[in-house]
Amino acid sequence: MNVLIYNGNGVSKACLSRTFQCLFPFVVPQYSMRFVDACTLEHDPWPSNTSLLIIPGGRDLGYCGSFNDLIYRNITDFVRRGGSYLGLCAGGYFASANVEFRMPDKDLNVIGSRKLQFFPGTCAGPTFSGFAYDSEEGARAAPLALEQMEGSNSATTTTTRIYYNGGGSFVNAEAYPKVRVVARYAEVEKERSAAIIYIPIGKGHVVLTGVHPEFGADGNNTLDEHDEPVRLELIAHMLKLLGLRIPKNISECCVQPKVTDQYLFPCNESTSWLFNWFKEDKIHNTLCDKTYDFHFKDVSDRHTLPNASPSNHDSNDDLNQETKPSVSICSGNEEIEYEHTKSHFDYKLYQKNLKDCHFGSPILISPVIRSTQTLFDSNPKFLERLPTGFTAFANYQTAGRGRGQNMWVSPYGVLAFSFIVNVPSENFSTTPVALFQYLMALSVVNGVRNYAPGYEDIPVFIKWPNDVYASVSEGESLHQEKRYTKLSGIIVTSTYENDVLHLVIGCGVNVSNLGPTISLNTLVDEWNKQHPESPLEYFRFEILLAKIFNYFEHYYYTLLRDGFARILPEYYQYWLHNKQIVNLQSGEKARIKGITSDFGLLIAELLNHSGVAYGNSIYLQPDGNSFDLMKNLITKKT
């Protein structure tokens, strides 16, 4: 299941980054974290796979301007049916029935009703004087009295100080039967003292705050480190109220890893030439690009080993800093690099299985990276110099990318990688971009099913247009049902420069992660329980990635030589939609007939109320639509 953080009009980038950082230790690996915008909340089928929606701090008028009636309805239905909502500061104002934000300058007043109305009363602010927009002038460490929290050693009311900057009070919160006060401002009259409240809504849960518990003492002069243990307990308590599963021992929570150096393999004449070509500033060995500043380290001298510690730039600098984050790339001595990376990714094992494949090499190996996709497609100077097949692999992504505005953390155990395909302009007509996601999905399925003898029956399939799903059995042995759950996602982005279309193909495969979705090694465990006489070994990143690239190369050259029609019969063996009846967003029903061999459009025939086809076939673009397999629903993707 997902935890969604709204990232749209009105959101403070600092609040967004802090929200992400503070929740990370609590929800990963139990949940996937994703950033979403208003279009996603309006058009995507997010409620079916989401546990918690977070509206962070910022300006609630920005949210009002971006949310339409359908988004409000999606959110309220989501909560009433069992979902959870967390509103932080502006997100708390936004979810109240009324807002009264009164400033000394009346032109800055914000007064009016709101549509979510999870809190049926008024959120009034600023609670403390001195607030000024876009500044820390009115920021303070607000003393709070907290209700007794689950797991707390104290039998009495706990007090702490939490970051405050312009938030409100939930007026007369006790007057509303279902509202529970979680924390009170210690220096405010009782009727305006409710700082954090909990409200059950239908089957769901809502927590609203006037303060910023997501802000910690690190890098914040307003707060004191002595308050950190209670702040973390408060966050855990709030998440439990919202129905989330969190680690039992907060002190042992994983901390979000920092971005590390990246290592370029192989070290040979061609990569040395490429390595030197990258250096825009030869003196400082740097390349200043659109999104990142690249630093190149030569590790051929054993006395100048790369720094094994994380990068100086925080993994979310691209969210909350004006200065560009940096990327450090190491090259020059393969043995030194291998020693630094073999515990994360065994390059020698990978190379052995990759053989003479043209895809998957050269490869950047990164223990921790922001996003393999962003590394390429958001840095045009870097991208235009990369050859076809150049790959970035990461053990861990702190801001992985999906279609649209979707972002998430990909935890350890996810095989995450992106690679380059350069298409010259003269080949545009024979290599439609939409087909590459189909080739990639088929390559992942074959990489799994042909990983080694005995893996042929691992139940993985293709979901249109860009996902790989696994079949999972549920229920008792006599009443088992099949459920399909996502195993792998694919994204293809493009940049056109100097008559060349630079495609960046990104992919993530759940190999050994513990959750929140199925992984390949979980499927292996299930297989071994049912077939103890022929147990399978766990999948390894290096072998699986090499297998995927070998299959992709085969399909790529088949596409160039013979066209997609040659590949389609094999593709149909593994896809989930043969003659499937689906619901269109228009309310009509249709039966899927297949995929066109020229541009990869989905072919469907409209059905009347009796299930009989009528009229002409319709054609759906893969890049313009999304398929909710659980609801058999095809919707527009924005």
XYZ file of C-alpha atoms in Angstrom:
638
model
C 0.000 0.000 0.000
C 1.035 3.592 -0.600
C 1.510 6.692 1.523
C 0.800 9.685 -0.731
C 2.241 13.149 -0.065
C 0.597 15.992 -1.957
C 3.103 18.039 -3.947
C 1.243 20.752 -5.799
C 0.155 24.368 -5.749
C 0.507 25.894 -2.293
C 2.884 23.316 -0.813
C 5.993 24.627 0.934
C 9.038 22.811 -0.448
C 10.680 22.887 2.984
C 7.559 21.338 4.565
C 7.369 18.773 1.785
C 10.969 17.701 2.299
C 10.628 17.572 6.076
C 7.422 15.545 5.812
C 9.170 13.044 3.589
C 12.224 12.794 5.851
C 10.327 12.451 9.115
C 7.962 9.749 7.887
C 10.599 7.710 6.137
C 11.847 5.716 9.179
C 8.294 4.843 10.190
C 6.676 3.747 6.943
C 9.459 2.137 4.870
C 9.613 -0.758 4.111
C 6.017 -1.367 5.234
C 4.639 1.167 2.729
C 5.668 2.881 -0.486
C 5.921 6.683 -0.333
C 4.874 8.684 -3.392
C 4.474 12.342 -4.267
C 1.270 13.152 -6.137
C -0.293 16.234 -7.677
C -3.890 17.336 -8.205
C -4.106 15.552 -11.569
C -3.191 12.261 -9.909
C -5.777 12.777 -7.183
C -8.413 13.537 -9.816
C -7.718 10.944 -12.488
C -5.749 8.017 -11.063
C -7.301 5.070 -9.180
C -5.132 5.854 -6.137
C -7.692 5.138 -3.356
C -7.614 1.377 -3.990
C -3.899 1.052 -3.158
C -3.383 3.857 -0.629
C -3.357 3.799 3.175
C -2.637 7.452 3.931
C -2.930 10.789 2.125
C -0.857 13.656 3.541
C -1.485 17.331 2.829
C 1.647 19.114 4.129
C 2.282 22.691 5.187
C 2.102 25.663 2.842
C -0.911 27.783 1.887
C -4.375 26.324 1.997
C -5.622 28.832 -0.616
C -3.275 27.133 -3.067
C -4.969 23.820 -2.325
C -8.395 25.412 -2.756
C -7.344 26.696 -6.172
C -6.097 23.298 -7.352
C -8.761 20.943 -5.996
C -12.055 20.528 -7.831
C -15.250 18.804 -6.699
C -14.102 15.420 -8.015
C -10.884 15.567 -5.973
C -12.814 16.514 -2.839
C -15.187 13.628 -3.458
C -12.308 11.209 -4.077
C -10.661 12.206 -0.799
C -13.810 12.076 1.341
C -14.868 8.724 -0.165
C -11.346 7.399 0.381
C -11.463 8.285 4.082
C -15.020 7.118 4.719
C -14.202 3.725 3.183
C -11.209 3.172 5.460
C -8.395 5.438 4.293
C -6.523 7.961 6.409
C -5.796 11.689 6.072
C -3.008 13.635 7.768
C -3.201 17.427 7.524
C -0.118 19.316 8.703
C -0.571 23.032 9.484
C -2.055 24.304 6.180
C -3.369 20.767 5.622
C -5.144 21.097 8.983
C -6.718 24.431 8.080
C -7.767 22.948 4.729
C -9.588 19.990 6.309
C -11.642 22.096 8.740
C -15.157 23.335 8.048
C -14.099 26.959 8.512
C -10.844 28.888 8.393
C -10.230 32.132 10.265
C -6.702 33.344 9.614
C -6.484 36.921 10.856
C -3.433 39.135 10.421
C -2.666 42.732 11.573
C -2.763 43.635 7.880
C -6.386 42.804 7.036
C -5.487 42.403 3.380
C -3.688 39.182 4.410
C -6.715 37.703 6.172
C -7.956 34.309 4.969
C -11.519 33.678 6.110
C -14.068 31.258 4.704
C -15.547 27.793 4.612
C -13.776 24.700 3.287
C -15.178 21.615 1.560
C -13.514 18.605 3.217
C -14.873 19.492 6.688
C -13.287 16.551 8.501
C -13.151 18.829 11.551
C -16.697 20.261 11.706
C -15.588 23.419 13.465
C -13.196 26.331 12.906
C -9.431 26.276 12.652
C -8.348 29.756 13.807
C -4.883 31.224 13.533
C -2.206 32.215 13.759
C -2.304 30.881 17.300
C 0.761 32.953 18.227
C 1.527 36.469 17.068
C 4.482 37.444 14.920
C 3.834 35.268 11.877
C 5.128 36.593 8.545
C 4.682 34.874 5.190
C 7.761 33.192 3.701
C 9.943 33.804 6.756
C 10.969 32.367 10.111
C 10.033 35.581 11.935
C 7.140 34.067 13.827
C 8.594 30.564 14.163
C 8.932 29.163 17.655
C 9.203 25.961 19.655
C 5.624 25.792 20.915
C 5.169 24.052 24.309
C 2.614 21.244 23.970
C 0.906 18.994 26.487
C 0.385 15.576 24.928
C -2.178 12.943 25.782
C -0.778 9.670 27.113
C 0.667 7.841 24.152
C 0.667 4.098 23.540
C 3.964 2.621 24.670
C 4.927 5.714 26.667
C 6.653 5.077 30.008
C 4.944 8.076 31.556
C 1.563 7.683 33.241
C 1.100 11.442 33.327
C 0.718 14.078 30.647
C 3.879 14.450 28.583
C 5.132 17.866 27.597
C 7.449 18.762 24.751
C 8.131 21.569 22.303
C 7.214 21.276 18.623
C 8.063 23.580 15.733
C 5.358 26.151 15.044
C 5.044 28.757 12.273
C 1.628 30.241 11.566
C -0.517 27.245 12.430
C -3.992 27.334 13.880
C -6.019 26.091 16.833
C -9.059 23.838 16.509
C -11.593 25.968 18.344
C -13.756 24.270 20.992
C -12.658 20.860 19.744
C -14.246 19.100 22.760
C -17.674 20.386 21.737
C -17.759 17.905 18.859
C -18.526 14.343 20.070
C -16.093 12.409 17.860
C -13.150 14.796 18.103
C -10.279 13.737 20.354
C -7.564 16.179 21.411
C -4.123 14.596 21.016
C -2.052 17.658 22.013
C -2.745 21.095 23.449
C -0.864 24.362 23.328
C 0.360 24.841 26.900
C 0.219 28.646 26.818
C -3.206 29.208 25.234
C -6.710 29.489 26.711
C -8.567 26.174 26.704
C -11.107 26.892 23.952
C -8.253 27.563 21.507
C -5.723 25.130 22.939
C -6.276 22.104 20.661
C -3.096 21.819 18.565
C -3.447 18.231 17.282
C -6.753 16.400 16.948
C -7.950 12.954 15.874
C -11.326 12.333 14.193
C -12.805 8.997 13.047
C -14.635 9.478 9.752
C -16.699 6.487 8.621
C -14.239 3.579 8.554
C -11.274 5.919 8.209
C -9.081 8.139 10.354
C -8.071 11.805 10.301
C -5.316 13.603 12.222
C -5.007 17.385 11.887
C -2.265 19.551 13.335
C -1.593 23.243 13.804
C 2.084 22.572 14.500
C 4.863 20.928 12.476
C 5.898 17.667 14.193
C 7.712 16.758 10.962
C 10.402 19.382 11.725
C 13.280 17.981 13.778
C 16.117 19.686 15.628
C 18.713 18.896 12.966
C 19.606 22.125 11.186
C 16.853 23.989 13.035
C 17.915 26.583 15.591
C 14.370 26.915 16.900
C 14.231 23.413 18.393
C 16.201 21.571 21.061
C 17.639 18.082 20.593
C 16.344 17.108 24.042
C 12.804 17.208 22.623
C 13.612 14.744 19.814
C 12.692 11.464 21.595
C 9.212 12.726 22.496
C 8.746 14.247 19.032
C 9.430 10.835 17.475
C 7.029 9.192 19.939
C 4.387 11.747 18.949
C 4.817 10.999 15.245
C 4.572 7.259 15.941
C 1.441 7.859 18.025
C -0.179 9.907 15.242
C 0.576 7.225 12.651
C -0.902 4.549 14.899
C -4.068 6.629 15.253
C -4.144 6.726 11.444
C -4.091 2.932 11.351
C -0.556 2.463 10.019
C 1.785 -0.345 11.040
C 5.073 1.060 12.284
C 8.251 -0.456 13.786
C 7.916 -1.502 17.422
C 11.141 0.109 18.599
C 11.357 3.673 17.333
C 14.986 4.003 18.389
C 15.860 1.192 15.991
C 14.024 2.722 13.031
C 16.096 2.833 9.907
C 17.299 6.317 9.015
C 16.987 7.611 5.505
C 20.315 6.948 3.804
C 22.305 9.733 2.211
C 23.269 9.785 -1.448
C 26.601 8.029 -2.046
C 29.288 8.092 -4.716
C 28.620 6.282 -7.989
C 31.118 3.942 -9.638
C 31.602 3.624 -13.380
C 32.332 0.162 -14.864
C 34.173 -1.086 -16.849
C 37.432 0.828 -16.620
C 38.794 0.690 -20.154
C 39.845 2.995 -22.955
C 36.288 3.847 -24.057
C 35.043 4.712 -20.571
C 38.210 6.717 -19.848
C 37.537 8.740 -22.975
C 33.903 9.193 -21.945
C 34.957 10.066 -18.400
C 37.230 12.851 -19.644
C 34.640 14.109 -22.129
C 32.208 14.709 -19.265
C 34.532 17.198 -17.582
C 33.286 20.607 -18.585
C 35.632 22.207 -16.044
C 38.939 20.348 -16.453
C 40.502 22.037 -13.432
C 37.817 21.046 -10.950
C 36.688 17.922 -12.852
C 33.068 19.042 -12.877
C 30.075 19.291 -15.173
C 27.353 21.764 -14.210
C 24.069 20.531 -15.613
C 20.408 21.491 -15.351
C 19.503 19.497 -12.220
C 22.794 18.195 -10.794
C 26.419 19.254 -10.582
C 28.581 16.272 -11.533
C 31.967 15.731 -9.883
C 34.380 13.184 -11.373
C 36.897 11.365 -9.193
C 39.864 9.419 -10.557
C 40.566 6.562 -8.128
C 43.508 5.069 -10.027
C 45.828 6.273 -7.251
C 45.260 3.983 -4.248
C 46.301 6.826 -1.939
C 43.281 8.862 -3.032
C 40.503 6.399 -2.314
C 36.978 7.731 -2.808
C 35.185 8.804 0.285
C 32.979 5.907 1.354
C 30.800 8.225 3.397
C 27.618 9.680 1.946
C 27.575 12.755 -0.222
C 27.535 16.101 1.558
C 24.227 16.865 -0.089
C 21.092 15.568 1.524
C 19.064 13.164 -0.545
C 16.194 15.641 -0.676
C 18.198 18.743 -1.506
C 16.430 18.891 -4.838
C 13.200 19.522 -2.904
C 14.223 22.222 -0.463
C 17.459 23.877 -1.502
C 18.180 26.550 -4.088
C 21.667 25.141 -4.749
C 21.811 22.120 -7.016
C 22.618 18.757 -5.446
C 25.832 17.086 -6.520
C 26.608 13.684 -7.983
C 30.075 12.181 -7.561
C 31.187 9.644 -10.178
C 34.283 7.520 -9.545
C 36.379 5.782 -12.207
C 39.949 4.863 -13.072
C 40.692 1.610 -11.240
C 38.259 -1.264 -11.551
C 39.665 -3.286 -8.644
C 39.368 -0.366 -6.226
C 35.814 0.315 -7.412
C 34.934 -3.360 -7.178
C 36.031 -3.470 -3.536
C 33.740 -0.541 -2.785
C 30.692 -1.936 -4.575
C 30.802 -5.743 -4.489
C 28.702 -5.948 -1.312
C 26.018 -3.895 -3.083
C 26.307 -5.277 -6.611
C 28.855 -7.861 -7.784
C 30.016 -6.402 -11.086
C 32.118 -9.451 -11.990
C 29.125 -11.767 -11.601
C 27.028 -9.326 -13.630
C 29.627 -9.088 -16.398
C 29.884 -12.876 -16.583
C 26.130 -13.165 -17.194
C 25.848 -10.082 -19.418
C 28.322 -11.657 -21.860
C 28.696 -9.571 -25.037
C 25.348 -7.760 -24.733
C 25.470 -4.134 -25.929
C 22.901 -3.011 -23.366
C 23.739 -2.684 -19.680
C 27.268 -1.388 -20.214
C 28.902 0.909 -19.249
C 27.128 0.886 -15.895
C 27.072 3.287 -12.942
C 26.673 1.385 -9.670
C 25.188 3.438 -6.824
C 24.478 2.180 -3.290
C 22.127 5.173 -2.799
C 20.865 7.586 -5.450
C 18.015 10.069 -5.758
C 16.663 8.621 -8.991
C 18.327 6.698 -11.807
C 15.786 8.247 -14.186
C 16.385 11.839 -13.086
C 20.131 11.307 -13.314
C 19.731 10.970 -17.082
C 16.603 12.705 -18.324
C 16.911 15.852 -16.179
C 20.534 16.564 -17.111
C 20.736 17.221 -20.881
C 24.509 17.855 -21.064
C 25.206 14.557 -19.362
C 22.549 12.698 -21.342
C 23.563 13.784 -24.837
C 27.062 12.323 -24.379
C 25.905 8.890 -23.236
C 25.967 5.955 -25.669
C 23.093 3.546 -26.215
C 23.143 0.939 -23.478
C 24.634 3.178 -20.781
C 23.013 2.161 -17.480
C 22.590 3.427 -13.934
C 21.832 0.885 -11.197
C 20.903 1.718 -7.599
C 20.401 -0.389 -4.502
C 18.214 2.345 -3.166
C 16.350 5.358 -4.579
C 15.202 8.169 -2.322
C 13.020 9.800 -4.989
C 12.204 7.144 -7.587
C 10.144 8.214 -10.587
C 6.995 6.866 -12.176
C 4.668 8.079 -14.905
C 3.207 11.556 -14.466
C 4.259 13.204 -11.189
C 4.525 9.980 -9.222
C 7.590 9.630 -6.996
C 8.442 7.140 -4.284
C 11.146 5.575 -2.183
C 12.411 2.289 -3.586
C 13.854 0.453 -0.565
C 16.626 -2.120 -0.437
C 15.606 -5.226 -2.290
C 14.238 -3.400 -5.349
C 16.252 -3.804 -8.555
C 16.175 -0.195 -9.808
C 17.864 0.850 -13.029
C 17.618 3.142 -16.058
C 19.397 2.930 -19.393
C 19.783 4.865 -22.626
C 18.525 4.148 -26.146
C 19.497 6.755 -28.749
C 17.254 6.784 -31.812
C 18.489 8.805 -34.848
C 15.829 10.826 -36.655
C 15.975 8.613 -39.759
C 14.746 5.657 -37.637
C 11.729 7.379 -36.070
C 9.232 5.763 -38.439
C 10.449 2.232 -37.706
C 10.907 2.537 -33.934
C 7.823 4.087 -32.274
C 8.648 5.132 -28.744
C 5.531 3.478 -27.272
C 6.834 0.029 -28.223
C 9.858 0.183 -25.927
C 7.819 -0.220 -22.744
C 6.339 -3.382 -24.268
C 9.808 -4.734 -25.088
C 10.922 -3.933 -21.544
C 7.954 -5.664 -19.896
C 8.499 -8.760 -22.017
C 12.217 -8.710 -21.173
C 11.471 -8.592 -17.430
C 9.047 -11.511 -17.672
C 11.521 -13.589 -19.667
C 14.381 -12.583 -17.393
C 12.383 -14.013 -14.472
C 10.978 -17.107 -16.171
C 14.309 -17.973 -17.808
C 16.513 -16.959 -14.908
C 17.703 -20.582 -14.664
C 16.207 -24.071 -15.199
C 13.218 -24.525 -12.906
C 12.006 -20.915 -12.915
C 9.748 -21.290 -15.965
C 6.563 -21.446 -13.873
C 7.202 -18.393 -11.689
C 3.784 -16.703 -12.203
C 4.679 -13.305 -13.671
C 2.646 -11.595 -16.409
C 2.357 -8.348 -18.352
C -0.253 -5.727 -17.477
C -0.913 -3.110 -20.127
C 0.691 -0.735 -20.670
C 3.848 -0.738 -18.560
C 3.735 -3.081 -15.550
C 4.623 -6.652 -14.658
C 2.303 -8.385 -12.193
C 2.620 -11.590 -10.187
C -0.147 -14.068 -9.495
C -0.632 -14.805 -5.799
C -2.902 -17.420 -4.223
C -5.196 -16.390 -1.380
C -7.446 -18.303 0.964
C -7.505 -21.891 2.184
C -6.232 -24.679 -0.072
C -9.756 -25.781 -1.028
C -10.974 -22.255 -1.749
C -7.937 -20.526 -3.137
C -8.357 -17.547 -5.407
C -5.829 -15.861 -7.647
C -4.916 -12.238 -7.025
C -2.588 -10.178 -9.183
C -0.222 -7.717 -7.577
C 2.381 -5.386 -9.017
C 5.939 -6.709 -9.224
C 7.608 -4.284 -11.617
C 6.979 -0.865 -13.160
C 8.467 0.697 -16.284
C 8.856 4.314 -17.387
C 10.112 5.668 -20.711
C 10.993 9.357 -21.075
C 12.452 11.117 -24.097
C 14.585 14.141 -24.968
C 15.192 15.373 -28.517
C 18.547 16.986 -29.269
C 20.565 17.383 -32.509
C 18.369 15.042 -34.578
C 18.616 12.285 -31.954
C 15.822 11.106 -29.672
C 17.401 10.141 -26.353
C 15.143 7.587 -24.640
C 15.638 6.849 -20.954
C 14.045 3.538 -19.986
C 13.611 3.070 -16.244
C 12.532 -0.050 -14.428
C 12.065 -1.267 -10.883
C 11.628 -4.949 -9.979
C 10.747 -6.139 -6.476
C 13.377 -8.811 -5.897
C 13.921 -9.206 -2.155
C 12.202 -6.255 -0.443
C 10.022 -7.161 2.511
C 7.048 -5.073 1.483
C 4.649 -3.548 0.920
C 4.077 -5.534 -2.286
C 5.071 -8.969 -3.506
C 8.700 -9.734 -4.360
C 10.341 -12.413 -6.475
C 11.969 -14.060 -3.487
C 8.577 -14.238 -1.776
C 7.365 -16.151 -4.838
C 10.418 -18.420 -4.518
C 9.508 -19.090 -0.873
C 5.973 -20.058 -1.921
C 7.308 -22.311 -4.673
C 9.720 -24.059 -2.302
C 6.919 -24.743 0.200
C 4.896 -26.439 -2.499
C 7.860 -28.172 -4.192
C 10.321 -29.173 -1.454
C 11.787 -31.798 -3.742
C 13.045 -29.173 -6.236
C 13.749 -25.943 -4.317
C 14.795 -22.802 -6.153
C 17.524 -20.383 -5.092
C 16.765 -16.729 -4.438
C 17.081 -14.278 -7.309
C 20.254 -12.195 -7.467
C 20.288 -8.658 -8.846
C 23.366 -9.219 -10.996
C 22.074 -12.307 -12.803
C 18.528 -11.026 -13.254
C 19.628 -7.641 -14.622
C 21.986 -9.313 -17.097
C 19.205 -11.678 -18.241
C 16.809 -8.744 -18.726
C 19.333 -6.882 -20.880
C 20.080 -9.926 -23.005
C 16.386 -10.340 -23.746
C 15.928 -6.628 -24.388
C 18.769 -6.640 -26.912
C 17.193 -9.607 -28.710
C 13.797 -7.867 -28.940
C 15.356 -4.520 -29.837
C 17.149 -5.867 -32.895
C 14.125 -7.975 -33.830
C 12.054 -4.787 -33.771
C 14.512 -2.941 -36.001
C 14.831 -5.825 -38.429
C 11.359 -7.411 -38.565
C 8.979 -5.041 -36.781
C 6.789 -5.503 -33.707
C 4.517 -8.008 -35.470
C 7.275 -10.591 -35.058
C 7.323 -10.059 -31.276
C 3.570 -9.816 -30.615
C 2.807 -13.582 -30.475
C 5.319 -14.032 -27.661
C 4.060 -10.891 -25.920
C 0.500 -12.269 -25.952
C 1.670 -15.443 -24.175
C 2.245 -13.466 -21.001
C -0.206 -10.590 -21.006
C -3.298 -10.567 -18.818
C -5.857 -9.043 -21.151
C -6.819 -11.537 -23.853
C -10.526 -10.834 -24.589
C -10.837 -9.081 -21.219
C -13.963 -6.973 -20.761
C -13.099 -3.560 -19.310
C -14.840 -0.389 -18.214
C -13.908 2.864 -19.932
C -13.881 6.171 -18.072
C -16.811 7.227 -20.261
C -18.919 4.523 -18.579
C -18.956 2.251 -21.642
C -17.817 -1.349 -21.660
C -15.336 -2.739 -24.170
C -13.592 -6.013 -25.001
C -9.839 -5.952 -25.544
C -8.790 -7.443 -28.874
C -5.032 -6.872 -28.898
C -2.290 -4.365 -29.724
C -1.504 -2.793 -33.089
C 1.844 -3.855 -34.523
C 2.717 -0.393 -35.854
C 2.386 2.033 -32.919
C 1.407 -0.269 -30.044
C -2.134 1.040 -29.595
C -4.564 -1.012 -27.534
C -7.463 -2.275 -29.689
C -10.879 -2.656 -28.079
C -14.422 -3.122 -29.351
C -17.343 -1.365 -27.682
C -20.072 -3.558 -26.168
C -23.768 -2.851 -25.708
C -25.727 -3.757 -22.573
C -26.093 -7.323 -23.831
C -22.348 -7.727 -24.271
C -22.543 -7.662 -28.078
C -19.933 -5.698 -30.031
C -21.142 -2.749 -32.069
C -19.584 0.032 -34.139
C -15.930 0.378 -35.047
C -12.999 -0.642 -32.872
C -11.413 2.009 -30.668
C -7.697 2.550 -30.202
C -6.084 3.657 -26.932
C -2.605 5.111 -26.559
C -0.482 3.511 -23.825
C 1.057 6.842 -22.804
C -2.324 8.512 -22.430
C -4.134 5.910 -20.358
C -3.875 3.928 -17.145
C -5.313 0.487 -16.367
C -6.644 -0.381 -12.906
C -6.562 -4.183 -13.031
C -8.537 -4.576 -9.816
C -11.486 -2.600 -11.229
C -11.022 -3.519 -14.909
C -11.020 0.231 -15.436
C -9.143 2.176 -18.131
C -8.768 5.888 -17.369
C -6.957 8.814 -18.924
C -3.438 9.325 -17.595
C -2.377 12.932 -17.084
